[in-house]
mmCIF file of C-alpha atoms in Angstrom:
data_model
loop_
_atom_site.group_PDB
_atom_site.id
_atom_site.type_symbol
_atom_site.label_atom_id
_atom_site.label_comp_id
_atom_site.label_asym_id
_atom_site.label_seq_id
_atom_site.Cartn_x
_atom_site.Cartn_y
_atom_site.Cartn_z
ATOM 1 C CA MET A 1460 -309.598 -102.034 -22.064
ATOM 2 C CA CYS A 1461 -308.480 -98.545 -21.053
ATOM 3 C CA PHE A 1462 -308.721 -94.992 -22.392
ATOM 4 C CA ARG A 1463 -305.906 -92.473 -22.181
ATOM 5 C CA VAL A 1464 -306.499 -88.891 -21.130
ATOM 6 C CA GLY A 1465 -303.904 -87.421 -23.461
ATOM 7 C CA LYS A 1466 -305.880 -88.326 -26.586
ATOM 8 C CA THR A 1467 -309.194 -86.771 -27.547
ATOM 9 C CA HIS A 1468 -311.111 -89.993 -27.990
ATOM 10 C CA LYS A 1469 -314.831 -89.843 -27.129
ATOM 11 C CA PRO A 1470 -316.621 -92.989 -26.086
ATOM 12 C CA ALA A 1471 -319.232 -94.278 -28.512
ATOM 13 C CA VAL A 1472 -322.677 -93.587 -27.074
ATOM 14 C CA LEU A 1473 -325.906 -94.982 -28.443
ATOM 15 C CA PRO A 1474 -328.520 -92.468 -29.639
ATOM 16 C CA GLY A 1475 -330.837 -91.538 -26.852
ATOM 17 C CA PHE A 1476 -328.146 -92.031 -24.188
ATOM 18 C CA THR A 1477 -325.669 -89.725 -22.501
ATOM 19 C CA ALA A 1478 -322.341 -90.612 -20.954
ATOM 20 C CA GLN A 1479 -321.657 -89.136 -17.531
ATOM 21 C CA PHE A 1480 -317.998 -88.899 -16.548
ATOM 22 C CA HIS A 1481 -316.821 -89.780 -13.047
ATOM 23 C CA SER A 1482 -313.252 -88.811 -12.079
ATOM 24 C CA SER A 1483 -311.784 -92.160 -11.042
ATOM 25 C CA ILE A 1484 -308.080 -91.914 -11.933
ATOM 26 C CA VAL A 1485 -305.679 -94.767 -11.363
ATOM 27 C CA PRO A 1486 -302.772 -93.284 -9.400
ATOM 28 C CA GLY A 1487 -299.136 -94.233 -9.965
ATOM 29 C CA THR A 1488 -299.154 -94.140 -13.754
ATOM 30 C CA PRO A 1489 -297.578 -91.290 -15.708
ATOM 31 C CA SER A 1490 -300.261 -91.298 -18.381
ATOM 32 C CA GLN A 1491 -303.160 -91.233 -15.867
ATOM 33 C CA ILE A 1492 -305.061 -94.157 -17.307
ATOM 34 C CA LEU A 1493 -308.848 -94.070 -16.874
ATOM 35 C CA ARG A 1494 -310.887 -97.107 -16.119
ATOM 36 C CA PRO A 1495 -313.827 -97.960 -18.382
ATOM 37 C CA GLU A 1496 -316.082 -97.787 -15.320
ATOM 38 C CA ALA A 1497 -315.503 -94.020 -15.300
ATOM 39 C CA PHE A 1498 -318.311 -93.623 -17.842
ATOM 40 C CA LYS A 1499 -321.899 -94.306 -16.782
ATOM 41 C CA ILE A 1500 -324.385 -94.550 -19.595
ATOM 42 C CA ARG A 1501 -327.986 -93.623 -18.858
ATOM 43 C CA PRO A 1502 -331.042 -92.801 -21.012
ATOM 44 C CA THR A 1503 -331.932 -89.186 -21.745
ATOM 45 C CA TRP A 1504 -335.677 -89.495 -22.211
ATOM 46 C CA THR A 1505 -338.258 -88.814 -19.553
ATOM 47 C CA LYS A 1506 -341.309 -90.814 -18.605
ATOM 48 C CA GLN A 1507 -343.600 -88.438 -20.424
ATOM 49 C CA GLN A 1508 -341.557 -88.750 -23.636
ATOM 50 C CA TYR A 1509 -341.431 -92.517 -23.571
ATOM 51 C CA GLN A 1510 -344.498 -93.113 -25.699
ATOM 52 C CA PRO A 1511 -344.916 -95.248 -28.796
ATOM 53 C CA GLY A 1512 -344.034 -93.179 -31.840
ATOM 54 C CA TYR A 1513 -342.411 -90.282 -29.902
ATOM 55 C CA PRO A 1514 -341.753 -87.536 -31.011
ATOM 56 C CA ASN A 1515 -344.331 -88.053 -33.774
ATOM 57 C CA THR A 1516 -347.162 -88.757 -31.392
ATOM 58 C CA VAL A 1517 -350.472 -87.264 -32.469
ATOM 59 C CA LYS A 1518 -352.239 -85.276 -29.765
ATOM 60 C CA MET A 1519 -356.004 -85.316 -29.775
ATOM 61 C CA ALA A 1520 -357.822 -82.005 -30.037
ATOM 62 C CA PRO A 1521 -359.394 -80.798 -26.799
ATOM 63 C CA LYS A 1522 -363.037 -81.595 -26.347
ATOM 64 C CA LYS A 1523 -365.403 -78.855 -27.367
ATOM 65 C CA THR A 1524 -367.566 -77.720 -24.505
ATOM 66 C CA VAL A 1525 -370.849 -76.055 -25.274
ATOM 67 C CA ARG A 1526 -370.933 -72.729 -23.472
ATOM 68 C CA PRO A 1527 -374.297 -71.211 -22.663
ATOM 69 C CA ALA A 1528 -375.057 -68.098 -24.671
ATOM 70 C CA ALA A 1529 -374.692 -64.848 -22.751
ATOM 71 C CA GLU A 1530 -378.082 -63.577 -21.715
ATOM 72 C CA ASN A 1531 -378.964 -59.953 -22.303
ATOM 73 C CA ILE A 1532 -379.659 -58.548 -18.862
ATOM 74 C CA SER A 1533 -382.217 -55.774 -18.957
ATOM 75 C CA LEU A 1534 -382.127 -53.288 -16.103
ATOM 76 C CA GLY A 1535 -385.599 -51.923 -16.763
ATOM 77 C CA PRO A 1536 -389.067 -53.464 -16.600
ATOM 78 C CA GLN A 1537 -390.040 -56.457 -18.715
ATOM 79 C CA ILE A 1538 -391.866 -55.141 -21.776
ATOM 80 C CA ARG A 1539 -393.213 -56.476 -25.037
ATOM 81 C CA GLU A 1540 -391.646 -55.479 -28.325
ATOM 82 C CA GLY A 1541 -392.943 -52.156 -29.551
ATOM 83 C CA GLU A 1542 -394.333 -51.130 -26.168
ATOM 84 C CA LEU A 1543 -393.406 -47.636 -24.937
ATOM 85 C CA VAL A 1544 -391.922 -47.129 -21.483
ATOM 86 C CA PHE A 1545 -392.179 -43.509 -20.399
ATOM 87 C CA GLY A 1546 -389.907 -41.431 -18.223
ATOM 88 C CA VAL A 1547 -389.848 -37.719 -17.450
ATOM 89 C CA ALA A 1548 -387.120 -35.422 -18.781
ATOM 90 C CA ARG A 1549 -386.845 -32.257 -16.703
ATOM 91 C CA ILE A 1550 -384.802 -29.664 -18.578
ATOM 92 C CA PHE A 1551 -383.744 -26.683 -16.470
ATOM 93 C CA ALA A 1552 -382.234 -24.102 -18.812
ATOM 94 C CA SER A 1553 -380.840 -20.947 -17.268
ATOM 95 C CA PHE A 1554 -378.349 -18.504 -18.735
ATOM 96 C CA ASN A 1555 -375.566 -20.050 -16.655
ATOM 97 C CA ASP A 1556 -376.068 -23.802 -17.198
ATOM 98 C CA THR A 1557 -378.416 -26.469 -18.572
ATOM 99 C CA PHE A 1558 -379.603 -29.472 -16.530
ATOM 100 C CA VAL A 1559 -381.101 -32.577 -18.180
ATOM 101 C CA HIS A 1560 -382.625 -34.697 -15.424
ATOM 102 C CA ILE A 1561 -384.424 -38.004 -16.113
ATOM 103 C CA THR A 1562 -386.776 -39.501 -13.521
ATOM 104 C CA ASP A 1563 -389.521 -42.101 -13.493
ATOM 105 C CA LEU A 1564 -393.150 -41.052 -13.876
ATOM 106 C CA SER A 1565 -393.552 -40.432 -10.163
ATOM 107 C CA GLY A 1566 -390.459 -38.213 -10.035
ATOM 108 C CA ARG A 1567 -389.149 -40.002 -6.951
ATOM 109 C CA GLU A 1568 -386.341 -41.975 -8.577
ATOM 110 C CA THR A 1569 -383.543 -40.335 -10.539
ATOM 111 C CA ILE A 1570 -382.376 -42.390 -13.510
ATOM 112 C CA CYS A 1571 -379.774 -40.030 -14.949
ATOM 113 C CA ARG A 1572 -378.729 -36.412 -14.639
ATOM 114 C CA VAL A 1573 -376.174 -34.653 -16.830
ATOM 115 C CA THR A 1574 -375.410 -30.945 -17.014
ATOM 116 C CA GLY A 1575 -373.804 -28.797 -19.656
ATOM 117 C CA GLY A 1576 -370.943 -27.977 -17.300
ATOM 118 C CA MET A 1577 -370.025 -31.679 -17.185
ATOM 119 C CA LYS A 1578 -369.403 -31.741 -20.952
ATOM 120 C CA VAL A 1579 -367.328 -28.584 -21.524
ATOM 121 C CA LYS A 1580 -364.305 -27.073 -19.808
ATOM 122 C CA ALA A 1581 -364.882 -23.350 -20.292
ATOM 123 C CA ASP A 1582 -367.304 -21.733 -17.836
ATOM 124 C CA ARG A 1583 -368.824 -19.508 -20.497
ATOM 125 C CA ASP A 1584 -369.834 -22.564 -22.578
ATOM 126 C CA GLU A 1585 -371.863 -24.278 -19.852
ATOM 127 C CA SER A 1586 -375.161 -22.788 -21.043
ATOM 128 C CA SER A 1587 -374.375 -23.107 -24.755
ATOM 129 C CA PRO A 1588 -376.565 -25.179 -27.093
ATOM 130 C CA TYR A 1589 -373.598 -27.431 -27.848
ATOM 131 C CA ALA A 1590 -373.127 -28.396 -24.189
ATOM 132 C CA ALA A 1591 -376.871 -29.022 -23.856
ATOM 133 C CA MET A 1592 -376.798 -31.282 -26.916
ATOM 134 C CA LEU A 1593 -373.939 -33.377 -25.498
ATOM 135 C CA ALA A 1594 -375.705 -33.692 -22.159
ATOM 136 C CA ALA A 1595 -378.938 -34.810 -23.831
ATOM 137 C CA GLN A 1596 -377.117 -37.429 -25.898
ATOM 138 C CA ASP A 1597 -375.577 -38.971 -22.775
ATOM 139 C CA VAL A 1598 -378.953 -38.996 -21.073
ATOM 140 C CA ALA A 1599 -380.621 -40.691 -24.054
ATOM 141 C CA ALA A 1600 -377.964 -43.418 -24.112
ATOM 142 C CA ARG A 1601 -378.528 -44.125 -20.435
ATOM 143 C CA CYS A 1602 -382.298 -44.254 -20.930
ATOM 144 C CA LYS A 1603 -381.896 -46.919 -23.596
ATOM 145 C CA GLU A 1604 -379.772 -49.001 -21.230
ATOM 146 C CA VAL A 1605 -382.482 -49.100 -18.580
ATOM 147 C CA GLY A 1606 -385.269 -49.680 -21.092
ATOM 148 C CA ILE A 1607 -386.924 -46.260 -21.312
ATOM 149 C CA THR A 1608 -388.098 -45.594 -24.852
ATOM 150 C CA ALA A 1609 -390.256 -42.457 -24.503
ATOM 151 C CA LEU A 1610 -390.081 -39.235 -22.504
ATOM 152 C CA HIS A 1611 -392.422 -36.543 -21.286
ATOM 153 C CA ILE A 1612 -390.634 -33.180 -21.376
ATOM 154 C CA LYS A 1613 -390.823 -30.538 -18.664
ATOM 155 C CA ILE A 1614 -388.914 -27.341 -19.466
ATOM 156 C CA ARG A 1615 -388.154 -24.842 -16.741
ATOM 157 C CA ALA A 1616 -386.507 -21.425 -16.631
ATOM 158 C CA THR A 1617 -385.201 -19.675 -13.524
ATOM 159 C CA GLY A 1618 -388.611 -18.238 -12.652
ATOM 160 C CA GLY A 1619 -389.544 -16.623 -9.377
ATOM 161 C CA ASN A 1620 -388.312 -13.054 -9.377
ATOM 162 C CA GLY A 1621 -385.828 -14.027 -12.127
ATOM 163 C CA THR A 1622 -386.354 -14.449 -15.823
ATOM 164 C CA LYS A 1623 -389.269 -16.533 -17.095
ATOM 165 C CA THR A 1624 -387.529 -17.244 -20.419
ATOM 166 C CA PRO A 1625 -385.622 -20.558 -20.783
ATOM 167 C CA GLY A 1626 -381.925 -20.342 -21.610
ATOM 168 C CA PRO A 1627 -380.338 -21.139 -24.979
ATOM 169 C CA GLY A 1628 -379.806 -24.827 -24.157
ATOM 170 C CA ALA A 1629 -383.478 -25.810 -23.798
ATOM 171 C CA GLN A 1630 -384.309 -26.101 -27.477
ATOM 172 C CA SER A 1631 -381.012 -27.818 -28.295
ATOM 173 C CA ALA A 1632 -381.489 -30.419 -25.547
ATOM 174 C CA LEU A 1633 -385.020 -31.189 -26.723
ATOM 175 C CA ARG A 1634 -383.873 -31.671 -30.306
ATOM 176 C CA ALA A 1635 -381.009 -33.946 -29.237
ATOM 177 C CA LEU A 1636 -383.386 -36.181 -27.273
ATOM 178 C CA ALA A 1637 -385.680 -36.538 -30.285
ATOM 179 C CA ARG A 1638 -382.816 -37.246 -32.684
ATOM 180 C CA SER A 1639 -381.390 -39.911 -30.367
ATOM 181 C CA GLY A 1640 -384.409 -42.112 -31.033
ATOM 182 C CA MET A 1641 -386.480 -41.250 -27.962
ATOM 183 C CA LYS A 1642 -390.221 -40.882 -28.469
ATOM 184 C CA ILE A 1643 -391.522 -37.546 -27.194
ATOM 185 C CA GLY A 1644 -394.770 -37.392 -25.251
ATOM 186 C CA ARG A 1645 -396.177 -34.141 -23.917
ATOM 187 C CA ILE A 1646 -394.092 -30.981 -23.567
ATOM 188 C CA GLU A 1647 -394.812 -28.650 -20.645
ATOM 189 C CA ASP A 1648 -393.409 -25.399 -19.331
ATOM 190 C CA VAL A 1649 -393.113 -25.690 -15.558
ATOM 191 C CA THR A 1650 -391.368 -22.392 -14.864
ATOM 192 C CA PRO A 1651 -392.459 -21.194 -11.404
ATOM 193 C CA THR A 1652 -394.501 -18.016 -11.757
ATOM 194 C CA PRO A 1653 -395.161 -16.251 -8.447
ATOM 195 C CA SER A 1654 -398.447 -14.530 -7.668
ATOM 196 C CA ASP A 1655 -396.355 -12.315 -5.417
ATOM 197 C CA SER A 1656 -392.653 -12.471 -4.755
ATOM 198 C CA THR A 1657 -389.781 -10.955 -2.900
ATOM 199 C CA ARG A 1658 -388.326 -7.683 -4.122
ATOM 200 C CA ARG A 1659 -386.285 -8.120 -7.242
ATOM 201 C CA LYS A 1660 -382.642 -7.127 -7.134
ATOM 202 C CA GLY A 1661 -381.480 -4.007 -8.926
ATOM 203 C CA GLY A 1662 -382.966 -1.316 -6.723
ATOM 204 C CA ARG A 1663 -385.684 1.233 -7.369
ATOM 205 C CA ARG A 1664 -384.055 2.612 -10.514
ATOM 206 C CA GLY A 1665 -383.359 -0.863 -11.980
ATOM 207 C CA ARG A 1666 -380.181 -2.488 -13.153
ATOM 208 C CA ARG A 1667 -377.977 0.004 -14.988
ATOM 209 C CA LEU A 1668 -375.797 -1.407 -17.758
#
């Protein structure tokens, strides 16, 4: 049995099979008769697909693995609930900037230090109460991370032969620490007051405005 090229007959192929054509033409005939061996029939499925009931095979749900709960890692000391852990907040408030510096009780280890100049862009706003409030809020958040729940406050002005009055950011920083949930211990003024000092600038007649 032969197939002619001139007609558009397609060989009957069973479902799931494909017919691959090989060009084996019988020479010497005007109609170029093809031999039936020119078509090789082979299956189209793969090994993975050859399963009973494919493609309606039901896949089992993956096994549920019990993951251990994430432990809350505390950076600070181990404390009981309700116990206060104290640090020291050293607030240096001048008329140019405000420093909020948190240390441990010994003062040897710095936990966090933020200044008003780190929170605002304009130089004239570095000593403002708003910049001091933002700095104190950042400091309070860091204290909670390490487990400090209460603070002793030490406020300092420039001192020496300069002004003994704290700048405008001292009161704002103290209020922000209290409103952030930190317990306040004692409040001290540690402005250095000299018993004698170097000559103050401004000359004999004083600073003229």
